[in-house]
PDB file of C-alpha atoms in Angstrom:
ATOM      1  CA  UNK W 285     -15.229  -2.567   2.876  1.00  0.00           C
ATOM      2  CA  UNK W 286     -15.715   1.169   1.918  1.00  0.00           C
ATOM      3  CA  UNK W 287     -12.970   3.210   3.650  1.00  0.00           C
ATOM      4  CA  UNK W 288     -13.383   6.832   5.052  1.00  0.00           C
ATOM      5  CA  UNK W 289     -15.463   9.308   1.780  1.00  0.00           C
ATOM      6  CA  UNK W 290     -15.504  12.586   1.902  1.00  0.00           C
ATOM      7  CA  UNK W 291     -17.642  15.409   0.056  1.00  0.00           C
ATOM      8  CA  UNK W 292     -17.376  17.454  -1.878  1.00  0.00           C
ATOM      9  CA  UNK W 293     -13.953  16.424  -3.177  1.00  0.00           C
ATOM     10  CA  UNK W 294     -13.336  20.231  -4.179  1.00  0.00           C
ATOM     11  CA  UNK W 295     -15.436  23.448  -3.616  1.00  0.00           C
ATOM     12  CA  UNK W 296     -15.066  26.863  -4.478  1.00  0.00           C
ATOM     13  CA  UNK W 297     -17.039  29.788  -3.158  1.00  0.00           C
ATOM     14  CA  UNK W 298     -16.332  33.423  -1.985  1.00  0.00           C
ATOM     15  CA  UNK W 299     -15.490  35.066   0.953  1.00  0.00           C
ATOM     16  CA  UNK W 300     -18.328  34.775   3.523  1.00  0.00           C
ATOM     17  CA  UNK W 301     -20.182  32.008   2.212  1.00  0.00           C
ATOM     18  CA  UNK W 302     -20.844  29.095   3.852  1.00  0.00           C
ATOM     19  CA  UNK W 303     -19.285  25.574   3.146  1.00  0.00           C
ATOM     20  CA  UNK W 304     -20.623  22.336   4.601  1.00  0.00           C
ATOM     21  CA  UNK W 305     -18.198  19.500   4.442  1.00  0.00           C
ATOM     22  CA  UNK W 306     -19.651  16.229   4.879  1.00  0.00           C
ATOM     23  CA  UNK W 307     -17.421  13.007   6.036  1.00  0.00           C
ATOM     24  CA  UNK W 308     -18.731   9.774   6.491  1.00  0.00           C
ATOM     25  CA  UNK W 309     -16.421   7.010   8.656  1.00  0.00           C
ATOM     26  CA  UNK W 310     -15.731   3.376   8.408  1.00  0.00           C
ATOM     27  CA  UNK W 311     -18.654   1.747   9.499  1.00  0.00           C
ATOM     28  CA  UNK W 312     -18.681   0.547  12.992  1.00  0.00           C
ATOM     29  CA  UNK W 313     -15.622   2.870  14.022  1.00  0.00           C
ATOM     30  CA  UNK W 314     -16.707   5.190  16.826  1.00  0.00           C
ATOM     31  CA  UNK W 315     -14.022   7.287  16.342  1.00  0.00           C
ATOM     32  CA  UNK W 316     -13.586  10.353  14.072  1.00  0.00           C
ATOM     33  CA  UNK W 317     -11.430  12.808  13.352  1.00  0.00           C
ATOM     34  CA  UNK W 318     -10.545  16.297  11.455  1.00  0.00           C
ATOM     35  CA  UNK W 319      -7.645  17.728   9.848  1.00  0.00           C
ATOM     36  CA  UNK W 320      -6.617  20.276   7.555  1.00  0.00           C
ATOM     37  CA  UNK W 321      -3.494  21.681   5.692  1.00  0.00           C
ATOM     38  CA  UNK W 322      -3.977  24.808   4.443  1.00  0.00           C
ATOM     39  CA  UNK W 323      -1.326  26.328   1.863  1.00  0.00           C
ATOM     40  CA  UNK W 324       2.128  25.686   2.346  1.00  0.00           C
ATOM     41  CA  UNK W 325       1.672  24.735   6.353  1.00  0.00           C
ATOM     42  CA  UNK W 326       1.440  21.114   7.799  1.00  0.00           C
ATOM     43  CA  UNK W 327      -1.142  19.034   8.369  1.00  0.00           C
ATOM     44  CA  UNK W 328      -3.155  20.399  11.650  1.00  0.00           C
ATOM     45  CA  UNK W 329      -5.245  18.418  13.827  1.00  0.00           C
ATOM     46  CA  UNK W 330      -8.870  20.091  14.425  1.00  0.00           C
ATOM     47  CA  UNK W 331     -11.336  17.783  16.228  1.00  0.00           C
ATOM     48  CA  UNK W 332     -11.865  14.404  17.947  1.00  0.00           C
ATOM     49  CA  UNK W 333     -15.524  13.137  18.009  1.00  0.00           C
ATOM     50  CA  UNK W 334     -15.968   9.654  20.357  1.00  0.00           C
ATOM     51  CA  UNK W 335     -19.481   8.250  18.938  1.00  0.00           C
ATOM     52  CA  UNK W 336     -21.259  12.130  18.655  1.00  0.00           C
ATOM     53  CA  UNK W 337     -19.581  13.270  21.596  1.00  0.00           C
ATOM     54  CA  UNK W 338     -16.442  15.589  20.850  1.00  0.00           C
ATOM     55  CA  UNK W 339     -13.934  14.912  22.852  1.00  0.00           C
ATOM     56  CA  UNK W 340     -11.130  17.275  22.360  1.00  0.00           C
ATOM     57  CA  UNK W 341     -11.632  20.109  19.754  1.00  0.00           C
ATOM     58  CA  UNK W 342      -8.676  22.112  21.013  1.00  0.00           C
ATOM     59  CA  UNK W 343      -7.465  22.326  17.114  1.00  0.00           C
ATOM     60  CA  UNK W 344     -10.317  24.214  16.027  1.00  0.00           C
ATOM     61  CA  UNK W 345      -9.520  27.475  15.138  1.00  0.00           C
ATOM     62  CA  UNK W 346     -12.048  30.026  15.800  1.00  0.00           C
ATOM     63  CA  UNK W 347     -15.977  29.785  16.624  1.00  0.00           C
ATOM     64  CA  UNK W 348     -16.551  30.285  12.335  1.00  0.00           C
ATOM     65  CA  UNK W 349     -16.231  26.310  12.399  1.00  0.00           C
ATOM     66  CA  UNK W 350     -18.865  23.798  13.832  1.00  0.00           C
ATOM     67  CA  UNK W 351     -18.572  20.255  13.923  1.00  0.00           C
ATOM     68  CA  UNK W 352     -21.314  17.886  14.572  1.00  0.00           C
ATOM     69  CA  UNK W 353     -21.947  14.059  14.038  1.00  0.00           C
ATOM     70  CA  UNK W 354     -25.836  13.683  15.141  1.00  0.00           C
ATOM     71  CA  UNK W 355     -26.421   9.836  15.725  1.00  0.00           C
ATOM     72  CA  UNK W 356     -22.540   8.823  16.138  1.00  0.00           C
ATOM     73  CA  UNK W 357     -22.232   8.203  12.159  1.00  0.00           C
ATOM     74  CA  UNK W 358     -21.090  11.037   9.419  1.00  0.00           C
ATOM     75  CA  UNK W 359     -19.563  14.165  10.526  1.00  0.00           C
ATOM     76  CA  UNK W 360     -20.105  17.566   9.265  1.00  0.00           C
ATOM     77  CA  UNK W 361     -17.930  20.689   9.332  1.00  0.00           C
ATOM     78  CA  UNK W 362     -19.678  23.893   8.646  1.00  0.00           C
ATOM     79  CA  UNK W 363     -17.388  27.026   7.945  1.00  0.00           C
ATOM     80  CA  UNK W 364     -19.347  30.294   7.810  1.00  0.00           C
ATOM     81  CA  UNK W 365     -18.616  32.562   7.137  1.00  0.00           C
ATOM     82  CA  UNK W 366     -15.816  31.247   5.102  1.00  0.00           C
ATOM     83  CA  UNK W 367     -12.505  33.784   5.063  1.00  0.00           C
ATOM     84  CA  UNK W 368      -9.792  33.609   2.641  1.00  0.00           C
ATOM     85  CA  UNK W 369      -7.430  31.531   5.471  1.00  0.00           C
ATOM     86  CA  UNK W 370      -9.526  29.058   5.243  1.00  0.00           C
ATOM     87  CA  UNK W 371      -8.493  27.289   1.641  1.00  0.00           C
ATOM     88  CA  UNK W 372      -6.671  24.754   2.062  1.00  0.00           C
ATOM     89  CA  UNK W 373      -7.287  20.831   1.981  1.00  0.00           C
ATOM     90  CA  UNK W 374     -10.006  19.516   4.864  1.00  0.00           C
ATOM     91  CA  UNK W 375      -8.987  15.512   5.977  1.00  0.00           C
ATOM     92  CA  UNK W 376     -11.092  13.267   7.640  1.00  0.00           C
ATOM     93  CA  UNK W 377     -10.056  10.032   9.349  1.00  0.00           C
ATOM     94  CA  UNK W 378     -11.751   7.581  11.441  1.00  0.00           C
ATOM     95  CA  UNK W 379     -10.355   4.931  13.721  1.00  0.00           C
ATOM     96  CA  UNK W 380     -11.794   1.812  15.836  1.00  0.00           C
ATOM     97  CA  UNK W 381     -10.467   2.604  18.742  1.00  0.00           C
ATOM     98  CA  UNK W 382      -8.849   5.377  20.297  1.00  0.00           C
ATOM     99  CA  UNK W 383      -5.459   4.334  20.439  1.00  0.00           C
ATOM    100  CA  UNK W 384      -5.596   2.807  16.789  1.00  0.00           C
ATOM    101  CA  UNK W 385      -4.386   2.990  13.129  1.00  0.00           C
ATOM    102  CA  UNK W 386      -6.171   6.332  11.753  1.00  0.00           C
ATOM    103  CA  UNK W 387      -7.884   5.330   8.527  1.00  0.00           C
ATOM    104  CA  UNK W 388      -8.042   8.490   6.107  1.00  0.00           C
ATOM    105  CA  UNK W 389      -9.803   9.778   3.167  1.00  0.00           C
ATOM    106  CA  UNK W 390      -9.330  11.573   0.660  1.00  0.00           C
ATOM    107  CA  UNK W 391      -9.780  14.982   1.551  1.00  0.00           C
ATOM    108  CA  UNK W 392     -12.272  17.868   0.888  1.00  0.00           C
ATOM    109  CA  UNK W 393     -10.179  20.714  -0.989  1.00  0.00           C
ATOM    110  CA  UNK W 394     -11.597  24.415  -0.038  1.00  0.00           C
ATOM    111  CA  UNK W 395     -11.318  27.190  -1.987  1.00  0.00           C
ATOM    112  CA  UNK W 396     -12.165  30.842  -0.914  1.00  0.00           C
ATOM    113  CA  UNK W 397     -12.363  33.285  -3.200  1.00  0.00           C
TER     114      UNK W 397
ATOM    115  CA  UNK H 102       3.776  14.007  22.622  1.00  0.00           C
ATOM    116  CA  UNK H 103       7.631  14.602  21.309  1.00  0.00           C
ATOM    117  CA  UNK H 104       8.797  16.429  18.352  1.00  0.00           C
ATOM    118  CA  UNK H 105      10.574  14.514  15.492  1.00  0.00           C
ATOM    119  CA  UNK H 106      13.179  15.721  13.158  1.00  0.00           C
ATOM    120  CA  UNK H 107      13.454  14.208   9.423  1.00  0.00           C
ATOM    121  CA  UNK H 108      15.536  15.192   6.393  1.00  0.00           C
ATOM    122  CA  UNK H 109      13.255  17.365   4.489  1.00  0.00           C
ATOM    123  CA  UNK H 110      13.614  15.295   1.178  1.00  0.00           C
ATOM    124  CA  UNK H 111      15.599  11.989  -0.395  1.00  0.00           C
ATOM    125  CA  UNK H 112      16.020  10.609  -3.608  1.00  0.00           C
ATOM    126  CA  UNK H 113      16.096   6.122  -4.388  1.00  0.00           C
ATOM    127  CA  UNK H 114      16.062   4.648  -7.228  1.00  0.00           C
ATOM    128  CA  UNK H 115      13.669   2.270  -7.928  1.00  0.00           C
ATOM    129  CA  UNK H 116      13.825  -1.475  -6.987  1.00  0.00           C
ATOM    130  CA  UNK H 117      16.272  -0.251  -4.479  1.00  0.00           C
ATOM    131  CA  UNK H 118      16.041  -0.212  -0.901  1.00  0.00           C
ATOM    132  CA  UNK H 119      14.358   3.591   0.672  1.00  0.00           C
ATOM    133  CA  UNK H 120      16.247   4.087   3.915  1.00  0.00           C
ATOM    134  CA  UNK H 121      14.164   7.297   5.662  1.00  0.00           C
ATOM    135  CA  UNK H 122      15.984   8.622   9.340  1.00  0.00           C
ATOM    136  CA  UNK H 123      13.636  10.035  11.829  1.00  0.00           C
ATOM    137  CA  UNK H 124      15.340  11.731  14.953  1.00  0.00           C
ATOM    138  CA  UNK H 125      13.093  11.621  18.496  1.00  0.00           C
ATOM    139  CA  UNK H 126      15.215  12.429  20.878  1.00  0.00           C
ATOM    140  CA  UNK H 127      12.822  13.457  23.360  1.00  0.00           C
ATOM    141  CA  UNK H 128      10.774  10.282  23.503  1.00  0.00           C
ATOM    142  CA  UNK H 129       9.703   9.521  26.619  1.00  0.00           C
ATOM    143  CA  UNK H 130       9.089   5.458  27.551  1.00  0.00           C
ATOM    144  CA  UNK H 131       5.066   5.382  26.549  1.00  0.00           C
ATOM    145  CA  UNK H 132       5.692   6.965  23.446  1.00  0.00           C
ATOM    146  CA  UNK H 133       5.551   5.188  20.098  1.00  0.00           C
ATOM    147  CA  UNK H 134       6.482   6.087  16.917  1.00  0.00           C
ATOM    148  CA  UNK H 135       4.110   6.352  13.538  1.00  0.00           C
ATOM    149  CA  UNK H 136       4.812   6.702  10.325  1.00  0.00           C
ATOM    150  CA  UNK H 137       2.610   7.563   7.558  1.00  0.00           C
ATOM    151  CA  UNK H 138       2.842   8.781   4.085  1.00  0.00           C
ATOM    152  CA  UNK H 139       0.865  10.960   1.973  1.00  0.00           C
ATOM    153  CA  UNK H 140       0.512  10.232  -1.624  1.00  0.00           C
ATOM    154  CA  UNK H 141      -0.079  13.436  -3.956  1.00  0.00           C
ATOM    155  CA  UNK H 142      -3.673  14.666  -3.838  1.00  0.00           C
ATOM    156  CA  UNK H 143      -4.454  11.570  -1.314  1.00  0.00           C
ATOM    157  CA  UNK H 144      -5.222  11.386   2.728  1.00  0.00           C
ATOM    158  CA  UNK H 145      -2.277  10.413   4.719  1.00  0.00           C
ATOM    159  CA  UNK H 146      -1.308   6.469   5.235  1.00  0.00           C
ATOM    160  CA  UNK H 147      -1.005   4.619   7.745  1.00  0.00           C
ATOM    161  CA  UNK H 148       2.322   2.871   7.734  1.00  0.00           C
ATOM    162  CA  UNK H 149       3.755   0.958  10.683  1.00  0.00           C
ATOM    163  CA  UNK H 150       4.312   1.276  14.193  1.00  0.00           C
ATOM    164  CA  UNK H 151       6.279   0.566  17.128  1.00  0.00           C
ATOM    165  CA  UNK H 152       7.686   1.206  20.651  1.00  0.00           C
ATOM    166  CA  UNK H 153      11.154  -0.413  21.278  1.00  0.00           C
ATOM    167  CA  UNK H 154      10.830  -3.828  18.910  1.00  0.00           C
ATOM    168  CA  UNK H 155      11.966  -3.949  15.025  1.00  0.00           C
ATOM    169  CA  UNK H 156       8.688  -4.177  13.106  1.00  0.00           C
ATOM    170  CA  UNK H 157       8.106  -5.389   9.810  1.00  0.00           C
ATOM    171  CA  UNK H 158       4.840  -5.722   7.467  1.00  0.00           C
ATOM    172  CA  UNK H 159       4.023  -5.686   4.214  1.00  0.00           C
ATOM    173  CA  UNK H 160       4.643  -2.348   3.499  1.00  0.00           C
ATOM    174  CA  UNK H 161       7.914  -2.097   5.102  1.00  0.00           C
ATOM    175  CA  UNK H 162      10.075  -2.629   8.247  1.00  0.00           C
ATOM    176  CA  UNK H 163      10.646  -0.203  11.352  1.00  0.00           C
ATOM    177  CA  UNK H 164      13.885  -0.128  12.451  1.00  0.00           C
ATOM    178  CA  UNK H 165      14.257   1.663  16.189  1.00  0.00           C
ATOM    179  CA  UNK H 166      17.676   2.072  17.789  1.00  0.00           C
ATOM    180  CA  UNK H 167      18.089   0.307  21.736  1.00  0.00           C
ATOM    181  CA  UNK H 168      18.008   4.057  23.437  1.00  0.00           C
ATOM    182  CA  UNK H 169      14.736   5.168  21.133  1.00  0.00           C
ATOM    183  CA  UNK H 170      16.429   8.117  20.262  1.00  0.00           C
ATOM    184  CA  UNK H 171      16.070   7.265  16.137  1.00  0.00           C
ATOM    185  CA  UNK H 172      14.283   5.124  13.676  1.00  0.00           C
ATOM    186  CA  UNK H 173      14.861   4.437  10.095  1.00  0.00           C
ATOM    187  CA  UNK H 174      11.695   3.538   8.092  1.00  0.00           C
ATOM    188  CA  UNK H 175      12.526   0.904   5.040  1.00  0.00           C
ATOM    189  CA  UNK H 176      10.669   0.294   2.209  1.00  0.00           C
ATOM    190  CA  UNK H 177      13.091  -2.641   0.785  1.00  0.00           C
ATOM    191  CA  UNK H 178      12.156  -2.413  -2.619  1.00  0.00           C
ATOM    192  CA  UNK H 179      11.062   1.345  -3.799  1.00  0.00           C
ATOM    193  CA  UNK H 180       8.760   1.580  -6.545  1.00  0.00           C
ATOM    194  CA  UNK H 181       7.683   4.617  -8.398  1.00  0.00           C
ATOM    195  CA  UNK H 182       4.181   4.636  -6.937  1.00  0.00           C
ATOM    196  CA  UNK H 183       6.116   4.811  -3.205  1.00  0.00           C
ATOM    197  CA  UNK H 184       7.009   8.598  -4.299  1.00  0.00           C
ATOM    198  CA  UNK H 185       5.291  10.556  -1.466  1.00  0.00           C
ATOM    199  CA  UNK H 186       5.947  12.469   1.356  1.00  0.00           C
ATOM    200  CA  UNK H 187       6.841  10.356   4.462  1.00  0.00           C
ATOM    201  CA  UNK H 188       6.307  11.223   8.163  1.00  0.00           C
ATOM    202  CA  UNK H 189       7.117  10.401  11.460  1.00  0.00           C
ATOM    203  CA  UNK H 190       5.138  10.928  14.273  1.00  0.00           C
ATOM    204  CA  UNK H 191       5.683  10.289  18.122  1.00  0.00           C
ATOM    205  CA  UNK H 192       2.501   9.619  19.945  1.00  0.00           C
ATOM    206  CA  UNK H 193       1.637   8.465  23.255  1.00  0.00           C
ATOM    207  CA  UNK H 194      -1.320   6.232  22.779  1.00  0.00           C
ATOM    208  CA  UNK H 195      -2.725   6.831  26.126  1.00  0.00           C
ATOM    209  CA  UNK H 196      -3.440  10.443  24.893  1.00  0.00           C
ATOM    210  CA  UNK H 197      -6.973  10.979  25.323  1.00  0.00           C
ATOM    211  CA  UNK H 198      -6.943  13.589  22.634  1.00  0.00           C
ATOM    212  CA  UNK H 199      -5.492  10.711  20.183  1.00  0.00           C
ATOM    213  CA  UNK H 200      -4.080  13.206  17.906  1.00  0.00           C
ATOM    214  CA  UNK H 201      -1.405  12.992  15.533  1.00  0.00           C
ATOM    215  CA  UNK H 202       1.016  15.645  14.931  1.00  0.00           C
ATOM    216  CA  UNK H 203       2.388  16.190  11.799  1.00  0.00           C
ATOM    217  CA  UNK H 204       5.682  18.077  10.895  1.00  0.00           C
ATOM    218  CA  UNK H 205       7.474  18.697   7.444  1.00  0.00           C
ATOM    219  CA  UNK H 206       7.833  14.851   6.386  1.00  0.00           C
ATOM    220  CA  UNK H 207      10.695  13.703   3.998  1.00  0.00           C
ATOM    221  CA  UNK H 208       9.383  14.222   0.418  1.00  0.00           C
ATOM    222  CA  UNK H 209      10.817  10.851  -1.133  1.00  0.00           C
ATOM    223  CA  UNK H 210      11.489  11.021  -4.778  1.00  0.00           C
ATOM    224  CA  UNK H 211      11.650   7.473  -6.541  1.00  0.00           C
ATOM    225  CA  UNK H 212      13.365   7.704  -9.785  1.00  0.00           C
ATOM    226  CA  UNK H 213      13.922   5.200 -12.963  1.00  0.00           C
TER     227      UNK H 213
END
């Protein structure tokens, strides 16, 4: 069974570009999630999605980031205009059910230039 | 959810026994303790759980004290590839948000 895939693994681009991160879950789990580290600071929760329906983005950190997940599958997290904060290392993780084991992959590195 | 408190890094040798403290001295009674790992340049792992029992899986066992104050995590036979940085995280499961909050970890060194 595929686990949780992430893309791209790494991206570059300058200040005020955009970024599109894509993440696509374990199939058939309704849950999914974003994180982030960014340099030398801990891991940092961001969003909760149930199916496509977000149910606590209290982690995002400023109205430069969208999530979505049309249809209840992948997830995407748009940054734009990207700032220099914003490099760091973007983790998505999916579970089954709300309460469960958090299934990660293996993480979308951002840099800003 | 309660904070945790862990040694900020340990050395094993391998084929020995890891032995990694966490401190939760806050816990309250629906609150169960998590601990994953994060491998270099990998997502974080899930690990084990528990709430008041000793647990024990394939990966390793979870040893929490009668007044859930502490837990030791124990990896009973280290390998080099178990060098990673290992964290424990209190979480009611109940919490809508389902988030998990991580803090510094232990950065476990396995050496030859």
């Amino acid at each position: 069974e595929a686990g949780v895939t992430q893309f791209p693994s790494h991206s570059v681009i300058e200040k005020g570009q955009t970024v599109t991160l894509r993440c696509d879950p374990i199939s058939g789990h309704d849950n999914l999630y974003w994180y982030r580290r960014v340099m030398g600071k801990e891991i940092k929760f961001l969003l909760h999605f149930v199916k496509e329906s977000k149910q606590d983005e209290s982690g995002m950190p400023n109205n430069r980031f969208l999530a979505e997940r049309t249809g209840g599958t992948y997830s995407t997290l748009k940054v734009q205009p990207a700032e220099l904060e914003d490099s760091g290392v973007y983790f998505c993780a999916s579970s089954l059910q709300v309460a469960g084991e958090l299934f990660f992959g293996e993480g979308s590195r951002l840099t800003v230039l | 959810d309660a904070k945790t408190t862990q040694p900020p890094s340990m050395d094993c040798a391998e084929g020995r026994a890891a032995n990694l403290p966490c401190n939760h001295s806050t816990i309250s009674g629906n609150e169960y303790v998590y601990w994953y790992r994060q491998i270099h340049s990998q997502g974080p792992q899930y690990i084990i759980h528990g709430l008041k029992n000793n647990e024990t899986n394939e990966m390793a066992s979870l040893i929490i004290t009668e007044d859930r104050k502490s837990s030791t995590l124990i990896l009973p036979h280290a390998t080099l590839r178990d060098t990673a940085v290992y964290y424990c995280i209190v979480r009611a499961t109940h919490n809508a948000g389902n988030m998990l909050t991580f803090g510094g970890g232990t950065r476990l060194m396995v050496k030859p």
